Each structure stands twice: as structure tokens, then as C-alpha cells.
Coordinates of C-alpha atoms in Angstrom, one line a residue:
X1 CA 30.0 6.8 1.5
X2 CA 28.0 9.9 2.4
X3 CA 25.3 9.5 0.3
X4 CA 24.2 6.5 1.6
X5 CA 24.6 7.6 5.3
X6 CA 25.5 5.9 8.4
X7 CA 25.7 2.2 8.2
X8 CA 23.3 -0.4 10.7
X9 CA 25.2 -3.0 12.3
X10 CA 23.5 -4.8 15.2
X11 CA 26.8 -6.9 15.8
X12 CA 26.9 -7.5 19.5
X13 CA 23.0 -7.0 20.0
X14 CA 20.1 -8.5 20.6
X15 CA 17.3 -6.8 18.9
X16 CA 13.3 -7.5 18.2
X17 CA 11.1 -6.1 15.6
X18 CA 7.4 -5.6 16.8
X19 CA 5.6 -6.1 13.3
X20 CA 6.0 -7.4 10.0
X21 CA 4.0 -5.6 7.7
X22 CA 5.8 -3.2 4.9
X23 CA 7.8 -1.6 7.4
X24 CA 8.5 -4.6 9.2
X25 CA 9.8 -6.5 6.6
X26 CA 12.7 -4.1 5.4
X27 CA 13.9 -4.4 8.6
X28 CA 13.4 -7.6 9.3
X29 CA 16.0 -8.7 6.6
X30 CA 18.7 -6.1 7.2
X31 CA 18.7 -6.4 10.6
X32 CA 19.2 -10.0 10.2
X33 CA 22.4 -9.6 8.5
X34 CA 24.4 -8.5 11.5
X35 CA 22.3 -8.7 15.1
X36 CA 23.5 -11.6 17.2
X37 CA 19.8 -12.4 17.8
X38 CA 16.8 -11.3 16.2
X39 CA 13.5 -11.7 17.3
X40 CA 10.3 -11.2 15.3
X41 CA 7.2 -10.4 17.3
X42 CA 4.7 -11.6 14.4
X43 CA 0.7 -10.7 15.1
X44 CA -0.2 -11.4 11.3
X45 CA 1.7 -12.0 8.5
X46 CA 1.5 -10.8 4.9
X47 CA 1.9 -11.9 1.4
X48 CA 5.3 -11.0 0.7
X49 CA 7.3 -11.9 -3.0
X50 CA 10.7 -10.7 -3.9
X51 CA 11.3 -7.3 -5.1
X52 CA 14.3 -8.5 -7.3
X53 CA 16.2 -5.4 -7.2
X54 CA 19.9 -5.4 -8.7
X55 CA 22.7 -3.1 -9.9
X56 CA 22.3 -1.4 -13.0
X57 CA 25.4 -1.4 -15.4
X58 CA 26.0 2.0 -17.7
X59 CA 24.4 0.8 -20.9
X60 CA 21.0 -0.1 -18.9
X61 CA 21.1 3.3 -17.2
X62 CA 21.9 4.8 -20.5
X63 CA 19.1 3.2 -22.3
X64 CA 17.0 4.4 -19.3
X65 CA 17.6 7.9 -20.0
X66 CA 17.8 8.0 -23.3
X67 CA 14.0 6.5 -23.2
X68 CA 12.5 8.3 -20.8
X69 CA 9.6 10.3 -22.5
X70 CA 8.8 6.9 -23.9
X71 CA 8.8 4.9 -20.3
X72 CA 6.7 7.6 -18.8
X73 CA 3.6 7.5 -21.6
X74 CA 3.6 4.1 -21.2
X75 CA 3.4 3.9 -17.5
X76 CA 0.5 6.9 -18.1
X77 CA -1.5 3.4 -20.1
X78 CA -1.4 1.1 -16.8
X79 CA -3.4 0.6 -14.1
X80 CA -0.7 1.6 -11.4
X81 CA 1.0 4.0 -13.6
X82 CA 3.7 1.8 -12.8
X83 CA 5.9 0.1 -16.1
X84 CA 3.5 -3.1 -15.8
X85 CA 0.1 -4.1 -17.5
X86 CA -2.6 -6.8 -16.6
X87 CA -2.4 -9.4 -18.6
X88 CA -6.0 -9.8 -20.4
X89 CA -6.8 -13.3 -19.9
X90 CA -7.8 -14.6 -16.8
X91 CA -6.1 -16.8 -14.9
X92 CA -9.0 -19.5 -15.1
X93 CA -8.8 -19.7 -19.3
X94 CA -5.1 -21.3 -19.2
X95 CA -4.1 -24.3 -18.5
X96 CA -2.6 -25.2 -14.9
X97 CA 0.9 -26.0 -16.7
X98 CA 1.0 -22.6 -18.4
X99 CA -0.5 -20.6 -15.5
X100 CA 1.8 -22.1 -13.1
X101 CA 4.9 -20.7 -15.8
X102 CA 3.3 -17.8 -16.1
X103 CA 3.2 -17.4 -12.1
X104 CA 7.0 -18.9 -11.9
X105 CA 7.7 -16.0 -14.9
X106 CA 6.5 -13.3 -12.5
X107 CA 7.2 -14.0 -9.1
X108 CA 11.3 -13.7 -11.0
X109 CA 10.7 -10.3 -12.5
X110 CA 11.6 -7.4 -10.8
X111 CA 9.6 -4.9 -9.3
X112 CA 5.5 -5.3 -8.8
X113 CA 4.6 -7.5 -11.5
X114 CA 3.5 -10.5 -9.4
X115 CA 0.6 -8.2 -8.1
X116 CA 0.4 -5.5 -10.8
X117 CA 1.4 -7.4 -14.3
X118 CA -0.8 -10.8 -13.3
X119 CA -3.9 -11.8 -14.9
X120 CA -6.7 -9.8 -15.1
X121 CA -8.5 -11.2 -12.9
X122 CA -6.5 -12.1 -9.7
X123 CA -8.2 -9.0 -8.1
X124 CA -11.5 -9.3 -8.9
X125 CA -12.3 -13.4 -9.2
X126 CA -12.0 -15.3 -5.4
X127 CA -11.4 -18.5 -7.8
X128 CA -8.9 -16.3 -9.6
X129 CA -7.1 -15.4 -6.4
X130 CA -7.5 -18.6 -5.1
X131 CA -4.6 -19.4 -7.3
X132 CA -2.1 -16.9 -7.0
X133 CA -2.3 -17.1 -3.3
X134 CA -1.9 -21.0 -3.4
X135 CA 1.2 -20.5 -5.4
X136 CA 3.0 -17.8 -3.4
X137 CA 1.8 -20.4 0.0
X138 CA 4.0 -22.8 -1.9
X139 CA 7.2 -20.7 -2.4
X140 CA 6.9 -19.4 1.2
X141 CA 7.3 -23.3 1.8
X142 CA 9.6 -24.0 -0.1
X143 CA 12.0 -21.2 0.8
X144 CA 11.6 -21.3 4.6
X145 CA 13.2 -24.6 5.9
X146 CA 11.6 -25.3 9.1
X147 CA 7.2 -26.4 7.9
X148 CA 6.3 -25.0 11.3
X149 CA 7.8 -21.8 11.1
X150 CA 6.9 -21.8 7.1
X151 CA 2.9 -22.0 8.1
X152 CA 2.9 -19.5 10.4
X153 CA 4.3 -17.2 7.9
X154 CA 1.6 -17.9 5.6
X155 CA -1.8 -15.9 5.9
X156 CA -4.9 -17.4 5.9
X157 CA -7.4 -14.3 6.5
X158 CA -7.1 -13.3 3.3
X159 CA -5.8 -14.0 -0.1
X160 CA -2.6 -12.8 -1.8
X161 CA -3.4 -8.8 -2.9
X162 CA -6.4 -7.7 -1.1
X163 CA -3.8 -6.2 1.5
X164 CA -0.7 -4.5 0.8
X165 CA 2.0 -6.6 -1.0
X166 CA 5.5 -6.4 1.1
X167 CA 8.0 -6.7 -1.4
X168 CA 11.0 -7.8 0.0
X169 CA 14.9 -9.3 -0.5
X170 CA 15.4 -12.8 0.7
X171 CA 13.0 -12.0 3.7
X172 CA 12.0 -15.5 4.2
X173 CA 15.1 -16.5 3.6
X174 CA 16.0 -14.8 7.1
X175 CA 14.3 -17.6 9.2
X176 CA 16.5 -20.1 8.5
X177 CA 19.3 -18.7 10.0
X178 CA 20.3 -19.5 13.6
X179 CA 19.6 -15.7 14.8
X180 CA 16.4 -15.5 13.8
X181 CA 13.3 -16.5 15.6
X182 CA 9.8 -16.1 14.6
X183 CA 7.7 -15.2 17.9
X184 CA 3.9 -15.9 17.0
X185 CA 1.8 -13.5 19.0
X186 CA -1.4 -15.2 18.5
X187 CA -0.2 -18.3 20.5
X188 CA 1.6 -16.0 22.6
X189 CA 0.8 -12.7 23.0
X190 CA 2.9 -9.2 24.3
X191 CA 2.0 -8.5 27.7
X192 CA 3.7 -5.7 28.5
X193 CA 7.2 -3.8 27.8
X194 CA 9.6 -4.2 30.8
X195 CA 13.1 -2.7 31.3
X196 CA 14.7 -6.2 30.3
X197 CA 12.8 -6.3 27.0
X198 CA 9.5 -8.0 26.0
X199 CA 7.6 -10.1 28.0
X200 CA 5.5 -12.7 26.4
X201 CA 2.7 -14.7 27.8
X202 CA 4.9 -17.7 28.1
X203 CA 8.4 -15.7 28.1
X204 CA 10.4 -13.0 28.5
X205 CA 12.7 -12.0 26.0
X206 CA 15.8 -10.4 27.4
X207 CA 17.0 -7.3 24.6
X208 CA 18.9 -4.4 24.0
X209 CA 16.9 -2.4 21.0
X210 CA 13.7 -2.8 19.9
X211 CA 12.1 -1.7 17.1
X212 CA 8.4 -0.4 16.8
X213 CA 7.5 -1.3 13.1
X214 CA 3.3 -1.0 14.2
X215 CA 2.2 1.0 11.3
X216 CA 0.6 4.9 11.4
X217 CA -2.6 5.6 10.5
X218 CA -2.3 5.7 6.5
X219 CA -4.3 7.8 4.4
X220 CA -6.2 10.2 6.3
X221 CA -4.1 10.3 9.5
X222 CA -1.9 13.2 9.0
X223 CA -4.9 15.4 7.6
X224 CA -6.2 14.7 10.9
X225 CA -3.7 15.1 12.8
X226 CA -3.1 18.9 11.5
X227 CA -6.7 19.6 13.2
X228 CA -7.7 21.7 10.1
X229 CA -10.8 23.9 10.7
X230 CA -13.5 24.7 8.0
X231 CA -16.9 26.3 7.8
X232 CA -18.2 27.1 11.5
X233 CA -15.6 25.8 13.2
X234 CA -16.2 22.1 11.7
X235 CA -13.2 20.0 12.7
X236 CA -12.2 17.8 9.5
X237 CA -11.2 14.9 12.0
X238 CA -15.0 15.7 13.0
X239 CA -16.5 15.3 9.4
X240 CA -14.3 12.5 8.5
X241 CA -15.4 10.5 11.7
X242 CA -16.9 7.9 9.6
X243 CA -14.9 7.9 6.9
X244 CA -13.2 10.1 4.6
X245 CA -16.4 11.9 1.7
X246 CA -14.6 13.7 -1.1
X247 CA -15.3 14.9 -4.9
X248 CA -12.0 13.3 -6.7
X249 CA -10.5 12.8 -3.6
X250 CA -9.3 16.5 -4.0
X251 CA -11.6 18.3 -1.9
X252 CA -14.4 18.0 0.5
X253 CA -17.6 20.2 1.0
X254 CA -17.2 22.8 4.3
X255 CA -13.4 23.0 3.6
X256 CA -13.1 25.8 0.5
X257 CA -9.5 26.2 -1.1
X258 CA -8.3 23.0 1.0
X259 CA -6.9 20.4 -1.9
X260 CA -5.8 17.1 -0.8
X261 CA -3.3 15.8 -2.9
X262 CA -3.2 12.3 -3.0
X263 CA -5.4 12.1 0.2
X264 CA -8.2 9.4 0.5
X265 CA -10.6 8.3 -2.7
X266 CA -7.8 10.2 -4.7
X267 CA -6.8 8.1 -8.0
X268 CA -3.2 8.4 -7.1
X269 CA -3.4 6.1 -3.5
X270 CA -3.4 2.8 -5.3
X271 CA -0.6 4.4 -7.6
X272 CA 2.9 4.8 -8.5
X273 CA 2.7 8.0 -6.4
X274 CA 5.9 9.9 -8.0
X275 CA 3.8 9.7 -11.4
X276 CA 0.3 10.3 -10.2
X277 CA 0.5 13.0 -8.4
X278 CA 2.2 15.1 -11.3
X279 CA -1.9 14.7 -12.5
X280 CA -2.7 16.0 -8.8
X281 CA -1.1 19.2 -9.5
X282 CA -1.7 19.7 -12.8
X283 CA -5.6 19.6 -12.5
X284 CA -5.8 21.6 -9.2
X285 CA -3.1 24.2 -11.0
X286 CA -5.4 24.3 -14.0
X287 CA -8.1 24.5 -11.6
X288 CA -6.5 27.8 -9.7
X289 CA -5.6 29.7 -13.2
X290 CA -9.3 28.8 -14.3
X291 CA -10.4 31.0 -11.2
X292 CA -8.3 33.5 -11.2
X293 CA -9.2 34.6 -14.8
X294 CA -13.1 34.5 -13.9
X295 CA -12.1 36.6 -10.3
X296 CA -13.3 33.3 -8.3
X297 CA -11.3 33.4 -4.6
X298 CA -13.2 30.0 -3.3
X299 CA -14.0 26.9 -4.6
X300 CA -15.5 23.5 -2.8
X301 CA -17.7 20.7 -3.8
X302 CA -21.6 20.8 -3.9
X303 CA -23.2 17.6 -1.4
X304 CA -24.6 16.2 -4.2
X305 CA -20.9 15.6 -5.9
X306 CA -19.4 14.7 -2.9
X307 CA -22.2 12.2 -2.6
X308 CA -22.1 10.6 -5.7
X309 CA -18.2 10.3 -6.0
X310 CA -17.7 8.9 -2.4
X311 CA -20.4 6.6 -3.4
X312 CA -18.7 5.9 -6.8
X313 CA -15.8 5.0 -4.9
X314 CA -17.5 2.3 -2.9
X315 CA -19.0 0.7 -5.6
X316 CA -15.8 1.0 -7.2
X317 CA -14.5 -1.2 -4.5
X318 CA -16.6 -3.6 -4.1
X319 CA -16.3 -4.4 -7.7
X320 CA -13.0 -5.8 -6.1
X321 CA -11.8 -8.3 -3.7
X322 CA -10.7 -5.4 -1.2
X323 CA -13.2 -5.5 0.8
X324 CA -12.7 -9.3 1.9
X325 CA -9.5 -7.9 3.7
X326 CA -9.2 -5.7 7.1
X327 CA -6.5 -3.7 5.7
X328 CA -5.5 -0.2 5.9
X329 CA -6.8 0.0 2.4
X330 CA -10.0 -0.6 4.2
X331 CA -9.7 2.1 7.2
X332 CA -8.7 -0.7 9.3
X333 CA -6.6 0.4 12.2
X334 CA -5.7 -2.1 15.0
X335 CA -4.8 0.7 17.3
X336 CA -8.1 2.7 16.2
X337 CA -10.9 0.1 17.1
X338 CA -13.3 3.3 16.8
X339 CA -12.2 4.0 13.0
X340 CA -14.7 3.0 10.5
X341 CA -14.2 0.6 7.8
X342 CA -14.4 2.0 5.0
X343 CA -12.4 1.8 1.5
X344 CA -9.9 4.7 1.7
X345 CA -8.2 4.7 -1.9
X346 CA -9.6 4.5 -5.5
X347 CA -9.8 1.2 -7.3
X348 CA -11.0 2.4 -10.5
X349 CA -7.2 2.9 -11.9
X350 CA -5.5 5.9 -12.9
X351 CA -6.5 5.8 -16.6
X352 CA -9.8 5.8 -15.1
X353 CA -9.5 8.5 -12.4
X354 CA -7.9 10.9 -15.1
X355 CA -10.5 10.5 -17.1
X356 CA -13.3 11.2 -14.6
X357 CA -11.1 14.1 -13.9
X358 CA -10.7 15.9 -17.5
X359 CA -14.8 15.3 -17.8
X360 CA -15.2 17.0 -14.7
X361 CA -12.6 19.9 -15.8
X362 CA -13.9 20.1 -19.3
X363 CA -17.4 20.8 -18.4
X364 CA -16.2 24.1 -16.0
X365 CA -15.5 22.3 -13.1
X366 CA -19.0 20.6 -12.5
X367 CA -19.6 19.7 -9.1
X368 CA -17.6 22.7 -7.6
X369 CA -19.3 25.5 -6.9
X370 CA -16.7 28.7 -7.0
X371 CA -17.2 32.2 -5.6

């Protein structure tokens, strides 16, 4: 069917995935499905759970639509802006029978509820976290047959959440097939790319396609990449050397009239994007009709806003357990050793960051100076 495009089958091949991060993991378990070998070239693994996705008959699709207005104000009250809340208790006030239900209840539901709709605390308390990630250790167990393979797919750098959660379908599930091996490359690392395929330090594993699933340089990458110019000639890749210094994450001083729309400290990083950045526009369109009835042609921040968001942003963060993680969230960059870690997003929630945003615009744009 044309709307779903050209189909993938690997039948016939043998095929390795470099990576298994977000990327990785989708596809991971669809090449699985047909390659007559996969291997899985594994430098660190991640905190997956199951995405749960399923058909939708009419009368849920009907009730979708007809509830719309309704879905999206609610999703406008959450953290994420996705359709999922925090529960309010911590996870250290229940019993161990009812948290372990509670746990079971979300790690079935569909979507992000196992990182977005878990107690309140899973993100901010190490003995809170502690939990969660012993419990999703134990379904990675249980699901993936072989204990050897099952441990090295468990993380222990960092605790489940404080990186990005791959959400995926019956991933795990994948290495207990036949055609799937799990190549651990911090017992033995790539040493270089050769015409047969990918040569190990102990092996060399003879394949037809390989696929480059490494991650990008999230967040402020592309911006650099444009090699946008401001004031004097000042290179944004320049100013941003040592990490990214913004007012909202909309805008940042030398650079008049450039927005960045969900760019770094913006509250709609660490957000159901589709929904967030609707606020993006809004604000910055507000912003541009506010100017052009006063006759303004230029607007950026003053240092001192720039200063005491980026620094908001940080404290933010650290208010978190983000920071316990080297994850892109953080700057961190394996093929950027020289990139600075530093926290990228906004952890303050876009309730929060909306907020911030309407003082900002109610009292004329404080912190921009305009021209």
C-alpha cells in the first residue's frame, strides 16, 4: 500500500546495526523479522519498556475525534504535555506490594507512562529511581532467555530515566531468536570497517548491509551546522562553544530577529513536541505583531536575561537526576569529546515554561531589548 511505502525485507542477508539507542532500537526489532542474521554491535545499552502500540477500531477513533478539544487542554495540564500525569505520591510512601502493581500497571499501558505517568518522584529521588530501575532490570530478565545476554542488556551507568527512554515493540524479545546476536563492544570493541564487514577485536563479522544507527548531534547541532552569523561576524557555533546561553530558549544576545524554536533551554525539548511548539509560535508571533505596532525592526535579549535564564536552567536541572547521566540531554556527544557538558533542555515542565513565558510577555517583553 502506497502510503506506507516500500516494504524492508532483509531475507537472504546478513545485516548489523552499529547502535542501540532510540534509533537503534526501531531497527533492531524490524530488521530482526526477516534478516537471516542480525548482528547488534552494542557499546551501551538503554532502559527500554514497551511502547504498547495497537490498532485502533472505528468507535475508539471516533471517540478520539469527537474529544479532541478536550484531550488537548488536558495534555496543556501535564508535565510533557503528553495525555499522562505524575502520580503525586512518591514511590517511597507505598508499600512494596502496591508499588510493584503500580509498576506492573504501567510498564502494560501504552505510550510513555512508565517514565511520564510514574510517581512523582522517580526523577528527582536516587532511592526513588532506585526502584523503577530495579524493576525494569527484572523484566529485561525475565523477557530475554539467555542471563548472559539479559545482563549485558541492562545498564548499570545510570538509572532508568535520566537518559532517553527507547520505547520499543518486543525488542528484547528479538535476542532470543536464533538470528540475533548481541555483540558487546566493551569486551570487544570495532576496530575498523573492512570490505567483508566489521572487524572486531576478537572477530570479523562477514555482512552484506550495515546500518549506522550512531546518533547526530541533538539539540544544538543543526543550528550549528547552518554556520549562522550575528553581530561582528560572531559565529553562533563560536558563542555556543561551551554550551548553548539563551533567554526562553527563544533567542540569544548578538543574534537580533534569530528565534529558535524548540532549540536548547526551550520548554518544548523535554515535550510532546507536536503540542509545544504550537506555544513556540504563538509567543514569538505575538511577539512580532507586538513590534510591528510600536515600529520595532529588532529584537534580542539583554546579558543580564540571558544570564539569569541559562542559569535558571541549570539549577533547574540539577534539581533533577539528569545530571547523574552522560546523555545527550546533557551535551554529551561520544563523537564530540570537545563538546561541553552541559544540560541542553528545560526541566522545569511546560506548565512551567509557559508560565515564565506569559510573565515575561505580559510585562512588555522584559529582558528584550527591541529597536
Amino acid at each position: 500500500e502506497g502510503f506506507g511505502g516500500r516494504g524492508n525485507d532483509f531475507s537472504g542477508k546478513r545485516v548489523g546495526v552499529i547502535g542501540t539507542g532510540a534509533t537503534g532500537v526501531q531497527v533492531i526489532q524490524e530488521v530482526a523479522k526477516t534478516a537471516d542474521q542480525l548482528y547488534v554491535f552494542q557499546l551501551a545499552p538503554e532502559w527500554c519498556a514497551p511502547l504498547k502500540n495497537g490498532p485502533l477500531d472505528q468507535a475508539e477513533m471516533d471517540d478520539i475525534k469527537a474529544n479532541y478539544t478536550k484531550i488537548f487542554a488536558e495534555c496543556n495540564e501535564t508535565f510533557g504535555a503528553f495525555h499522562h500525569k505524575f502520580d503525586e505520591r512518591s514511590a517511597l510512601e507505598v508499600s512494596a506490594e502496591e508499588r510493584e502493581a503500580f509498576f506492573e500497571k504501567k510498564y502494560d499501558e501504552p505510550g510513555f507512562g512508565i517514565w511520564l505517568a510514574n510517581f512523582r518522584d522517580i526523577m528527582t529521588d536516587r532511592a526513588a529511581n532506585d526502584l523503577i530501575t530495579e524493576f525494569i532490570a527484572k523484566k529485561i530478565r525475565q523477557r530475554v532467555k539467555d542471563p548472559k545476554t539479559a545482563e549485558a542488556l541492562i545498564p548499570k551507568d545510570h538509572g532508568f530515566g535520566t537518559r532517553r527512554v527507547p520505547m520499543e515493540t518486543k525488542y528484547f524479545e528479538c535476542y532470543n531468536q536464533d538470528n540475533v546476536t548481541l555483540v558487546n563492544l566493551k569486551e570487544t570493541p570495532i576496530e575498523e570497517i573492512v570490505p567483508e564487514g566489521v572487524k572486531c577485536s576478537d572477530q570479523t563479522y562477514d555482512l552484506d548491509i550495515i546500518i549506522y544507527a550512531t546518533g547526530f548531534d541533538a539539540v544544538t547541532g543543526s543550528l550549528k551546522r547552518i554556520d549562522v552569523t550575528g553581530k561582528g561576524g560572531q559565529k553562533l557555533v563560536d558563542k555556543w562553544a561551551n554550551g548553548p546561553r539563551t533567554l526562553l530558549g527563544m533567542q540569544t544576545v548578538g543574534f537580533p530577529n534569530l528565534f529558535t524554536l524548540v532549540g536548547p533551554h526551550n520548554g518544548a525539548t523535554f515535550c510532546n513536541i507536536p503540542r509545544c511548539i504550537e506555544q513556540n509560535v504563538e509567543w514569538v508571533t505575538d511577539l512580532i505583531a507586538h513590534m510591528k505596532d510600536k515600529g520595532l525592526h529588532q529584537v534580542e535579549p539583554t546579558l543580564e536575561a540571558e544570564d539569569a535564564w541559562t542559569q535558571h536552567v541549570d539549577e533547574t536541572a540539577e534539581r533533577t537526576l539528569f545530571p547523574s547521566a552522560d546523555s545527550w540531554f546533557m551535551g554529551v556527544n561520544l563523537n564530540d569529546p570537545t563538546k561541553k557538558r552541559t544540560f541542553m533542555l528545560y526541566a522545569g515542565g511546560q506548565m512551567d515554561y509557559k508560565a515564565r513565558a506569559n510573565e515575561i510577555a505580559e510585562k512588555g517583553y522584559e529582558g528584550f531589548a527591541m529597536s
